[in-house]
């Protein structure tokens, strides 16, 4: 199975080449540059990405609106999906009237 070993080595090198530069990338340093309205929807029960990340991002954007969904996890399903859709539609409707 030399092919599999070579494939695993190659794929690991590709993943590493892509992700390693991101380890030291400070996204917050660039959020000030974006001045258009931003909607951030985050599940309050998200165990993958803490809501503190979205709260921090909302402080950095010039025009951010943070809409947490109580009880929602990382992905929005069922009722939480409908809540997220309604939040997006309301945001887009409001943003469209501001252009």
PDB file of N, CA, C and O in Angstrom, residues 39 41 67 76 80-95:
ATOM      1  N   UNK A  39     -24.908  40.996   9.766  1.00  0.00           N
ATOM      2  CA  UNK A  39     -25.764  40.239  10.672  1.00  0.00           C
ATOM      3  C   UNK A  39     -24.992  39.019  11.147  1.00  0.00           C
ATOM      4  O   UNK A  39     -24.477  38.248  10.332  1.00  0.00           O
ATOM      5  N   UNK A  41     -25.575  35.684  13.370  1.00  0.00           N
ATOM      6  CA  UNK A  41     -26.535  34.809  14.043  1.00  0.00           C
ATOM      7  C   UNK A  41     -25.736  33.698  14.705  1.00  0.00           C
ATOM      8  O   UNK A  41     -24.901  33.059  14.057  1.00  0.00           O
ATOM      9  N   UNK A  67     -27.575  38.506  16.694  1.00  0.00           N
ATOM     10  CA  UNK A  67     -28.856  37.900  17.041  1.00  0.00           C
ATOM     11  C   UNK A  67     -28.618  36.473  17.532  1.00  0.00           C
ATOM     12  O   UNK A  67     -28.571  35.531  16.745  1.00  0.00           O
ATOM     13  N   UNK A  76     -28.325  25.217  12.577  1.00  0.00           N
ATOM     14  CA  UNK A  76     -29.722  25.561  12.860  1.00  0.00           C
ATOM     15  C   UNK A  76     -30.628  24.569  12.138  1.00  0.00           C
ATOM     16  O   UNK A  76     -30.590  24.462  10.918  1.00  0.00           O
ATOM     17  N   UNK A  80     -35.190  26.279  14.967  1.00  0.00           N
ATOM     18  CA  UNK A  80     -34.060  27.220  14.965  1.00  0.00           C
ATOM     19  C   UNK A  80     -33.692  27.652  13.548  1.00  0.00           C
ATOM     20  O   UNK A  80     -33.276  28.786  13.330  1.00  0.00           O
ATOM     21  N   UNK A  81     -33.867  26.755  12.604  1.00  0.00           N
ATOM     22  CA  UNK A  81     -33.616  27.115  11.209  1.00  0.00           C
ATOM     23  C   UNK A  81     -34.611  28.184  10.764  1.00  0.00           C
ATOM     24  O   UNK A  81     -34.226  29.163  10.109  1.00  0.00           O
ATOM     25  N   UNK A  82     -35.856  28.031  11.135  1.00  0.00           N
ATOM     26  CA  UNK A  82     -36.877  29.015  10.772  1.00  0.00           C
ATOM     27  C   UNK A  82     -36.607  30.363  11.440  1.00  0.00           C
ATOM     28  O   UNK A  82     -36.790  31.414  10.823  1.00  0.00           O
ATOM     29  N   UNK A  83     -36.161  30.325  12.677  1.00  0.00           N
ATOM     30  CA  UNK A  83     -35.811  31.570  13.372  1.00  0.00           C
ATOM     31  C   UNK A  83     -34.671  32.267  12.634  1.00  0.00           C
ATOM     32  O   UNK A  83     -34.727  33.479  12.391  1.00  0.00           O
ATOM     33  N   UNK A  84     -33.644  31.517  12.264  1.00  0.00           N
ATOM     34  CA  UNK A  84     -32.493  32.098  11.546  1.00  0.00           C
ATOM     35  C   UNK A  84     -32.932  32.685  10.208  1.00  0.00           C
ATOM     36  O   UNK A  84     -32.503  33.786   9.834  1.00  0.00           O
ATOM     37  N   UNK A  85     -33.807  31.991   9.497  1.00  0.00           N
ATOM     38  CA  UNK A  85     -34.296  32.497   8.212  1.00  0.00           C
ATOM     39  C   UNK A  85     -35.055  33.796   8.407  1.00  0.00           C
ATOM     40  O   UNK A  85     -34.868  34.755   7.648  1.00  0.00           O
ATOM     41  N   UNK A  86     -35.907  33.847   9.407  1.00  0.00           N
ATOM     42  CA  UNK A  86     -36.670  35.068   9.666  1.00  0.00           C
ATOM     43  C   UNK A  86     -35.740  36.230  10.031  1.00  0.00           C
ATOM     44  O   UNK A  86     -35.951  37.368   9.602  1.00  0.00           O
ATOM     45  N   UNK A  87     -34.712  35.945  10.814  1.00  0.00           N
ATOM     46  CA  UNK A  87     -33.740  36.989  11.171  1.00  0.00           C
ATOM     47  C   UNK A  87     -33.027  37.508   9.925  1.00  0.00           C
ATOM     48  O   UNK A  87     -32.822  38.719   9.764  1.00  0.00           O
ATOM     49  N   UNK A  88     -32.653  36.597   9.034  1.00  0.00           N
ATOM     50  CA  UNK A  88     -31.971  37.005   7.802  1.00  0.00           C
ATOM     51  C   UNK A  88     -32.885  37.825   6.895  1.00  0.00           C
ATOM     52  O   UNK A  88     -32.466  38.853   6.361  1.00  0.00           O
ATOM     53  N   UNK A  89     -34.113  37.368   6.740  1.00  0.00           N
ATOM     54  CA  UNK A  89     -35.047  38.103   5.886  1.00  0.00           C
ATOM     55  C   UNK A  89     -35.316  39.508   6.424  1.00  0.00           C
ATOM     56  O   UNK A  89     -35.351  40.478   5.659  1.00  0.00           O
ATOM     57  N   UNK A  90     -35.495  39.625   7.729  1.00  0.00           N
ATOM     58  CA  UNK A  90     -35.726  40.938   8.334  1.00  0.00           C
ATOM     59  C   UNK A  90     -34.499  41.835   8.141  1.00  0.00           C
ATOM     60  O   UNK A  90     -34.626  43.016   7.804  1.00  0.00           O
ATOM     61  N   UNK A  91     -33.320  41.267   8.334  1.00  0.00           N
ATOM     62  CA  UNK A  91     -32.081  42.028   8.167  1.00  0.00           C
ATOM     63  C   UNK A  91     -31.919  42.503   6.722  1.00  0.00           C
ATOM     64  O   UNK A  91     -31.598  43.672   6.478  1.00  0.00           O
ATOM     65  N   UNK A  92     -32.154  41.602   5.777  1.00  0.00           N
ATOM     66  CA  UNK A  92     -32.012  41.968   4.362  1.00  0.00           C
ATOM     67  C   UNK A  92     -33.045  43.006   3.953  1.00  0.00           C
ATOM     68  O   UNK A  92     -32.733  43.927   3.202  1.00  0.00           O
ATOM     69  N   UNK A  93     -34.234  42.879   4.467  1.00  0.00           N
ATOM     70  CA  UNK A  93     -35.282  43.850   4.156  1.00  0.00           C
ATOM     71  C   UNK A  93     -34.904  45.233   4.704  1.00  0.00           C
ATOM     72  O   UNK A  93     -35.024  46.233   4.007  1.00  0.00           O
ATOM     73  N   UNK A  94     -34.406  45.257   5.924  1.00  0.00           N
ATOM     74  CA  UNK A  94     -33.990  46.525   6.546  1.00  0.00           C
ATOM     75  C   UNK A  94     -32.768  47.088   5.834  1.00  0.00           C
ATOM     76  O   UNK A  94     -32.702  48.278   5.559  1.00  0.00           O
ATOM     77  N   UNK A  95     -31.807  46.228   5.495  1.00  0.00           N
ATOM     78  CA  UNK A  95     -30.587  46.686   4.834  1.00  0.00           C
ATOM     79  C   UNK A  95     -30.887  47.227   3.444  1.00  0.00           C
ATOM     80  O   UNK A  95     -30.282  48.192   3.001  1.00  0.00           O
TER      81      UNK A  95
END
